[in-house]
mmCIF file of C-alpha atoms in Angstrom:
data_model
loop_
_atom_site.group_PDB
_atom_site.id
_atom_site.type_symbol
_atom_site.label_atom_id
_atom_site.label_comp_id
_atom_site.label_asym_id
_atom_site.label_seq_id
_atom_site.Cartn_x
_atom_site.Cartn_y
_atom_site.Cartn_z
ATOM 1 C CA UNK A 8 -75.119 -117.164 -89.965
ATOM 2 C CA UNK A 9 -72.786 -114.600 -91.457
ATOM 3 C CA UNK A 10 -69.453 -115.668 -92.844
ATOM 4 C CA UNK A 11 -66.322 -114.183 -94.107
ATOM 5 C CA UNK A 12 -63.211 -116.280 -95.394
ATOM 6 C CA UNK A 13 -59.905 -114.332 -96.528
ATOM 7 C CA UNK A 14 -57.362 -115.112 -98.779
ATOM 8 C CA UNK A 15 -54.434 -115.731 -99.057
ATOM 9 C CA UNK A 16 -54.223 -116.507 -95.179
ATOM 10 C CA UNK A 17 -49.986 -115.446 -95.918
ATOM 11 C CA UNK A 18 -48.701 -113.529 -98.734
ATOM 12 C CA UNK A 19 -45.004 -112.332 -99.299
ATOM 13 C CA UNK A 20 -44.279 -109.452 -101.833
ATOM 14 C CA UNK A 21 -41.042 -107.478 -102.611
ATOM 15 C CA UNK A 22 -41.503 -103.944 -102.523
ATOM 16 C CA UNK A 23 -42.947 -102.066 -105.382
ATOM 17 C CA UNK A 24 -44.788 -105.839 -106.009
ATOM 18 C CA UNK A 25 -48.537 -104.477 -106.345
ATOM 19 C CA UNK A 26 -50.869 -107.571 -105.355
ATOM 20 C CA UNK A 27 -54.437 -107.759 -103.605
ATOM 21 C CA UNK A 28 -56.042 -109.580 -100.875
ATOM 22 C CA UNK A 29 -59.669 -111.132 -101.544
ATOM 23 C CA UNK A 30 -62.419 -111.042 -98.621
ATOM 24 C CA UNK A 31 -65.330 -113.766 -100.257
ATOM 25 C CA UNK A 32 -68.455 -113.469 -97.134
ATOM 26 C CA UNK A 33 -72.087 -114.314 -96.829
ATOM 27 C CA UNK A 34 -74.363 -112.516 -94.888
ATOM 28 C CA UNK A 35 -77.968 -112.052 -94.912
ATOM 29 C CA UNK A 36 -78.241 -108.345 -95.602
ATOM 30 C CA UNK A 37 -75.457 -106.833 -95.525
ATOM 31 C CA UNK A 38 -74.532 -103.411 -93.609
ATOM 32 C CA UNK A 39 -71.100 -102.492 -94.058
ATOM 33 C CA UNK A 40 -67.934 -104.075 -95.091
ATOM 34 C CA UNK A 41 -64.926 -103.367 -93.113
ATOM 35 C CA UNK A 42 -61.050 -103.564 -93.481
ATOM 36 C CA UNK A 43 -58.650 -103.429 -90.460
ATOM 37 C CA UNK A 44 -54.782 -103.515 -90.155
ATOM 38 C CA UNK A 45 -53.492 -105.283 -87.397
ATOM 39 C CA UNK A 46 -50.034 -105.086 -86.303
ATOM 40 C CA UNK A 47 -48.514 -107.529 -83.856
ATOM 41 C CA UNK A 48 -49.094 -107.098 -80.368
ATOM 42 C CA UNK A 49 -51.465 -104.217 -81.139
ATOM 43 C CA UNK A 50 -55.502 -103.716 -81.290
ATOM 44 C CA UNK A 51 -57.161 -103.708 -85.419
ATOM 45 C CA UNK A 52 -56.629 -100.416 -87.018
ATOM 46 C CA UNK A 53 -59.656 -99.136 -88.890
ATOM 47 C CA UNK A 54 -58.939 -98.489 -92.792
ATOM 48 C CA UNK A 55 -62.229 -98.383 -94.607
ATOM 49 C CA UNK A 56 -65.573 -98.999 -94.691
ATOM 50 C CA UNK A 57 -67.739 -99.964 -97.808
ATOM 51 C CA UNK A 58 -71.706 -100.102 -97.754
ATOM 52 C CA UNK A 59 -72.587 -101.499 -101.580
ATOM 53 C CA UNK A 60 -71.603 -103.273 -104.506
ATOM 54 C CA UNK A 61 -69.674 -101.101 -106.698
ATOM 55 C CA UNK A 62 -68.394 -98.836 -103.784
ATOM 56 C CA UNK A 63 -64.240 -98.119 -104.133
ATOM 57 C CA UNK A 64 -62.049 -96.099 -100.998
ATOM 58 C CA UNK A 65 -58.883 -95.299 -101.098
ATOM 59 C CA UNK A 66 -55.617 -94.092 -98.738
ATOM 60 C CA UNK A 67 -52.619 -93.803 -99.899
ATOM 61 C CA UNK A 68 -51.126 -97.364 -101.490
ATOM 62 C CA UNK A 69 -54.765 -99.056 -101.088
ATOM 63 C CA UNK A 70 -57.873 -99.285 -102.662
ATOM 64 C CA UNK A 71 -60.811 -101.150 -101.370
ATOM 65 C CA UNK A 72 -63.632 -102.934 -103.306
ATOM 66 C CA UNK A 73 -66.854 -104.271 -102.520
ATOM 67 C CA UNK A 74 -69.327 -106.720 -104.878
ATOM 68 C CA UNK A 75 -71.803 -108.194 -104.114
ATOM 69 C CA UNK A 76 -70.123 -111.384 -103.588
ATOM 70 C CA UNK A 77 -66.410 -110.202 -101.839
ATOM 71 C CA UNK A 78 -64.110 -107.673 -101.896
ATOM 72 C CA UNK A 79 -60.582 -107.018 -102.629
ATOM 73 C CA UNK A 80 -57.995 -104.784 -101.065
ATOM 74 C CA UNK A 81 -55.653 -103.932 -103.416
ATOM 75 C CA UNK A 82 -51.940 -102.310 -102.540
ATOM 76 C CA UNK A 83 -50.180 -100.243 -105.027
ATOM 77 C CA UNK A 84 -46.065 -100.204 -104.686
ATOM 78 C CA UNK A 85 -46.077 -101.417 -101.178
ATOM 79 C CA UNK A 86 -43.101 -100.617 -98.628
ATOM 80 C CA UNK A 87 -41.937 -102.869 -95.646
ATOM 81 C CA UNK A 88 -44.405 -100.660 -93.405
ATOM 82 C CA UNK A 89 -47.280 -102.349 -95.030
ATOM 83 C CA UNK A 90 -46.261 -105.167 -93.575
ATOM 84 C CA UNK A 91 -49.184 -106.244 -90.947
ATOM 85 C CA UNK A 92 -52.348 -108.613 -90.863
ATOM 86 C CA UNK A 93 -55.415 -107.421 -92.935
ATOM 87 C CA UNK A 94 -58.472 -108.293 -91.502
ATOM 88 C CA UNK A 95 -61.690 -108.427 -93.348
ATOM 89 C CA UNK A 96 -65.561 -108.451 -91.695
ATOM 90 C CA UNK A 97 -68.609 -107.428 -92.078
ATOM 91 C CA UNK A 98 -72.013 -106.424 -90.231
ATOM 92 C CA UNK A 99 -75.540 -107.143 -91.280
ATOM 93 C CA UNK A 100 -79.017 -107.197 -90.778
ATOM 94 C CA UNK A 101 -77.766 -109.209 -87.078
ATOM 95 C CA UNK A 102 -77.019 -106.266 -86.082
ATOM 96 C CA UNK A 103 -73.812 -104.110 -85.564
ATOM 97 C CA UNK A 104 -71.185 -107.133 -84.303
ATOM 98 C CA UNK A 105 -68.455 -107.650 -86.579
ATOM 99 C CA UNK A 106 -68.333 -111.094 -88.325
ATOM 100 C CA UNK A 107 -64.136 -111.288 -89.125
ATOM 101 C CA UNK A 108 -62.075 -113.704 -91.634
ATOM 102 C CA UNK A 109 -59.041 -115.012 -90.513
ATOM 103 C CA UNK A 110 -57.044 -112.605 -91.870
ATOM 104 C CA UNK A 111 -54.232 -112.126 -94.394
ATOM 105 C CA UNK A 112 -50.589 -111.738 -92.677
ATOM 106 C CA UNK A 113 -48.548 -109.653 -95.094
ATOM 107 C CA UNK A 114 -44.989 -109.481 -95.523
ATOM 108 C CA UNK A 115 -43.081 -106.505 -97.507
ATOM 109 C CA UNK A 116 -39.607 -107.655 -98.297
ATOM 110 C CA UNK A 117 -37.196 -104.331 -98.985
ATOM 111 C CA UNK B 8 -59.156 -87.011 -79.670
ATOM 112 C CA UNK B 9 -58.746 -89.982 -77.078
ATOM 113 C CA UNK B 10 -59.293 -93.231 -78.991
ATOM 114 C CA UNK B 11 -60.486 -96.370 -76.838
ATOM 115 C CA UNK B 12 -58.354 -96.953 -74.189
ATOM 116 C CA UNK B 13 -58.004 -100.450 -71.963
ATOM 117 C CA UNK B 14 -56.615 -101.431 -68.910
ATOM 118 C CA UNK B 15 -54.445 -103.623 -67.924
ATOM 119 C CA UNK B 16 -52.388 -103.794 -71.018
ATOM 120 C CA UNK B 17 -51.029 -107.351 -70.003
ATOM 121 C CA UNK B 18 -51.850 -109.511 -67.457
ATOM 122 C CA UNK B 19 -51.567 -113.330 -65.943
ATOM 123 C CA UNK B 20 -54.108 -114.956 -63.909
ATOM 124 C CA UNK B 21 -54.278 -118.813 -62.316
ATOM 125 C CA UNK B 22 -57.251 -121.409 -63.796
ATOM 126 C CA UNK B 23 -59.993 -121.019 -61.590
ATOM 127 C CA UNK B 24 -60.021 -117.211 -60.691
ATOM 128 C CA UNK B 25 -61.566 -114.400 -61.914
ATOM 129 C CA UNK B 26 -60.502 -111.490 -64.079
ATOM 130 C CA UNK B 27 -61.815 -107.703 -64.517
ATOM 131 C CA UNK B 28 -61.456 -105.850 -67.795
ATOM 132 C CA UNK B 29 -61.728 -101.731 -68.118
ATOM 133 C CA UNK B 30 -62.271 -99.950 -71.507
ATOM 134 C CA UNK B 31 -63.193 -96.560 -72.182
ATOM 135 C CA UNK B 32 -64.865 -95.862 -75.742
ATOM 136 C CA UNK B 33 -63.806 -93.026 -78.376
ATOM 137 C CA UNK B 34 -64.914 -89.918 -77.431
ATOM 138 C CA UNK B 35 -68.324 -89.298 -78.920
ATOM 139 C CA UNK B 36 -69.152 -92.939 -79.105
ATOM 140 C CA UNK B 37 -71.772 -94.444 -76.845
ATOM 141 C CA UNK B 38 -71.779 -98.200 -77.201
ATOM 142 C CA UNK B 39 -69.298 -100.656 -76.480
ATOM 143 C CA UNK B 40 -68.640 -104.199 -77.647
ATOM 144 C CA UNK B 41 -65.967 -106.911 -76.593
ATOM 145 C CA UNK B 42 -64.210 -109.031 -78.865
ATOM 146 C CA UNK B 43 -61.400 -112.051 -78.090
ATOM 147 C CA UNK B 44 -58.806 -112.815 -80.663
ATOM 148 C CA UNK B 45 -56.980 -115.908 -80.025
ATOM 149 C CA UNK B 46 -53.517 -116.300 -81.448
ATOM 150 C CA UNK B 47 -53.399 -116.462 -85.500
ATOM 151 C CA UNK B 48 -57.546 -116.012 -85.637
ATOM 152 C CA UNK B 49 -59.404 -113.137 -86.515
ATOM 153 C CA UNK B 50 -61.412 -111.594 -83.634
ATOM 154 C CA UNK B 51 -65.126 -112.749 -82.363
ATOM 155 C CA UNK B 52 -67.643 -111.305 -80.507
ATOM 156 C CA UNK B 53 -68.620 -111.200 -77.256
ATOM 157 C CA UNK B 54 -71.303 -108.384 -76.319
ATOM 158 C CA UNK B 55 -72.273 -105.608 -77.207
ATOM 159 C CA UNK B 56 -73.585 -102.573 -74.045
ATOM 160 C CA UNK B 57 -75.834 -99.486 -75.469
ATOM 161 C CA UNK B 58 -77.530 -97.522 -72.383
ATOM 162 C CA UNK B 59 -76.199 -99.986 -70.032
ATOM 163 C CA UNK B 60 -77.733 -102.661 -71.308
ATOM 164 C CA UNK B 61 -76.333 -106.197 -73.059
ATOM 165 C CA UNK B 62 -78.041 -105.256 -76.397
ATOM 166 C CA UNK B 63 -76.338 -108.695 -78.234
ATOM 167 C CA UNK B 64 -74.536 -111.672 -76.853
ATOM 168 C CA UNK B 65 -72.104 -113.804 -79.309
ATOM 169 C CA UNK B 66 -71.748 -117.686 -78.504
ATOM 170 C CA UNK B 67 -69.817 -117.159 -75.353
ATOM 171 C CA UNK B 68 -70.706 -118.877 -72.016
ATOM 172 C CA UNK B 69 -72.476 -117.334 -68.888
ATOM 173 C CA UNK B 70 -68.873 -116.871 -67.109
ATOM 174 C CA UNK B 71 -68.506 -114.398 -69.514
ATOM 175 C CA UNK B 72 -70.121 -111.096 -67.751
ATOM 176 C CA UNK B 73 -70.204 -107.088 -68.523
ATOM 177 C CA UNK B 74 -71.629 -103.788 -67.544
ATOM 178 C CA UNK B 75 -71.775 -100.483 -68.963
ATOM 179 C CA UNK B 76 -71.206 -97.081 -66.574
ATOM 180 C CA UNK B 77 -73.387 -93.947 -67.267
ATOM 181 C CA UNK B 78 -70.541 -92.340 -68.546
ATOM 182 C CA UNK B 79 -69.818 -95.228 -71.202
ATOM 183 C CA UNK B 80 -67.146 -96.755 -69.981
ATOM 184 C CA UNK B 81 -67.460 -100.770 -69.819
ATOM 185 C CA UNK B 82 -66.061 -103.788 -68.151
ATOM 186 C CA UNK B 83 -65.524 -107.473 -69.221
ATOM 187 C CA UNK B 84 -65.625 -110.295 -66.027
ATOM 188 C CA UNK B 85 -64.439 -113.505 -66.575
ATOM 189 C CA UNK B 86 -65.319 -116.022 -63.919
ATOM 190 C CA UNK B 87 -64.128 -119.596 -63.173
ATOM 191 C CA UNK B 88 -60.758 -119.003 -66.165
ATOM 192 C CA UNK B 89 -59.703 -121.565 -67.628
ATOM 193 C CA UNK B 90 -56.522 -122.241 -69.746
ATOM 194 C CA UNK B 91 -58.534 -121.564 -73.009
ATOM 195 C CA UNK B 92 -59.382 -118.103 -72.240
ATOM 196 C CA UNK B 93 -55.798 -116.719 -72.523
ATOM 197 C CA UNK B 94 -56.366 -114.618 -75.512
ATOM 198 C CA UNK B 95 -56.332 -110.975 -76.365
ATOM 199 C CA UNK B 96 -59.538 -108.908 -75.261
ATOM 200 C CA UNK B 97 -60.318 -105.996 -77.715
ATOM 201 C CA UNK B 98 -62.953 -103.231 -76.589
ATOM 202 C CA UNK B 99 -64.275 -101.512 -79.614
ATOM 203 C CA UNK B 100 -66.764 -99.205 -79.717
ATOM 204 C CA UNK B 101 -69.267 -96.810 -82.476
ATOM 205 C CA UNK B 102 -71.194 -94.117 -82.169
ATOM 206 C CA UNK B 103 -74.708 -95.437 -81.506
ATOM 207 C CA UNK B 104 -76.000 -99.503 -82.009
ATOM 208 C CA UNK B 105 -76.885 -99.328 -85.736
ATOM 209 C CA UNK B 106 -75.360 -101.925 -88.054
ATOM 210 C CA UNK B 107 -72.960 -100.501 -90.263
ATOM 211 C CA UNK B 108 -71.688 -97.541 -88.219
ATOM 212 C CA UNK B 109 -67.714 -97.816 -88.132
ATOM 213 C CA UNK B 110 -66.000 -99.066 -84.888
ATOM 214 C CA UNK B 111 -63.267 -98.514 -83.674
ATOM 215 C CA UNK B 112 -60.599 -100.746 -81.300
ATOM 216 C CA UNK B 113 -58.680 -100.304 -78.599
ATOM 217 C CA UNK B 114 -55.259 -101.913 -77.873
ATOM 218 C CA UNK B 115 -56.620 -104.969 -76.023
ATOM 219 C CA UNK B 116 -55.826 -106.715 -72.759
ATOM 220 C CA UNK B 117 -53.284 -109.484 -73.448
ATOM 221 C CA UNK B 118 -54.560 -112.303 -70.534
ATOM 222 C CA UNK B 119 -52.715 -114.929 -69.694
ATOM 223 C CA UNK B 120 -54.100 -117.994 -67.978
ATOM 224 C CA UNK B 121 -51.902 -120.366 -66.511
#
């Protein structure tokens, strides 16, 4: 059974505080790892998508990483607007259903 | 571009009846899948519909129901509600069944059960 755990599940930064967010999962082959924004009240926004160890993407204040064992989202400078829940998951050999974390709910203090 | 839409944005139902879902995928994008996200959890899966068919089923019960239109377009039926399935109800959908092809969300279906 596939698995992805997140952490922090809550992290609070000032702005211009660069941090990163860790996504540890285990899957049996994996297909694609996945990061989604998700503001309150609203539906997961797709960000990236990362297919094998060693793989980096980036847009605009983050960068996401993928190893064979988890991967980080890192966030350069952020502003209040980052402010949202970052959800992790993955797909595998399953098929194409997303296995999701529990998310890490990010605050941006001005 | 049309992302995926749903309908009804909101809505409250009583414990025992039942409740119909609408979605409309991503233009392009020929499978559908159907998530619930409780409050403070991350998503999980329902099904997943590719050529009208339930292709994969997550660890949800029978009152749980779909169906996919020619045109792509899905539902989500909940029968018999009870108080645990208030949640929100995210369509998604990708362009074609195979694992690892990005997919995309819709704005969900808050439900309410009371």
């Amino acid at each position: 059974e596939d698995q992805v755990t997140q952490s922090p599940e809550a992290l609070r930064l000032q702005e211009g505080e660069s941090s990163s967010l860790n996504c540890s999962y285990t899957v049996s082959g994996l297909r694609g790892l996945f990061w989604y924004r998700q503001d309150p009240g609203k539906g997961p926004e797709f960000l990236f998508t990362l297919y094998s160890a060693g793989e980096e993407k980036e847009k605009e204040r983050l960068k996401a990483t993928l190893t064979k064992k988890e991967s980080f989202l890192h966030i350069t400078a952020p502003k209040p607007e980052d402010s949202a829940t970052y959800l992790c998951a993955v797909t595998s050999d399953a098929g194409n259903m997303l296995t999701f974390g529990g998310g890490t709910r990010l605050m941006v203090k001005p | 571009d049309a992302g995926v839409t749903q309908s009804p944005t909101h809505l409250i139902k009583t414990r025992g009846q039942q409740v119909t879902l609408r979605c409309s995928p991503k233009s392009g994008h020929d499978t559908v899948s159907w998530y619930q996200q409780a409050l403070g959890q991350g998503p999980q899966f329902i099904f997943q519909y590719y050529e009208e068919e339930e292709r994969q089923r997550g660890n949800f019960p029978d009152r749980f129901s779909g169906h996919q239109f020619p045109n792509y377009s899905s539902e989500l039926n909940v029968n018999a509600l009870l108080l645990g399935d208030s949640a929100l109800y995210l369509c998604a959908s990708s362009p074609g069944p195979t694992s690892g092809n990005t997919i995309y969300f819709g704005e969900g279906s808050w439900l309410t059960v009371v």
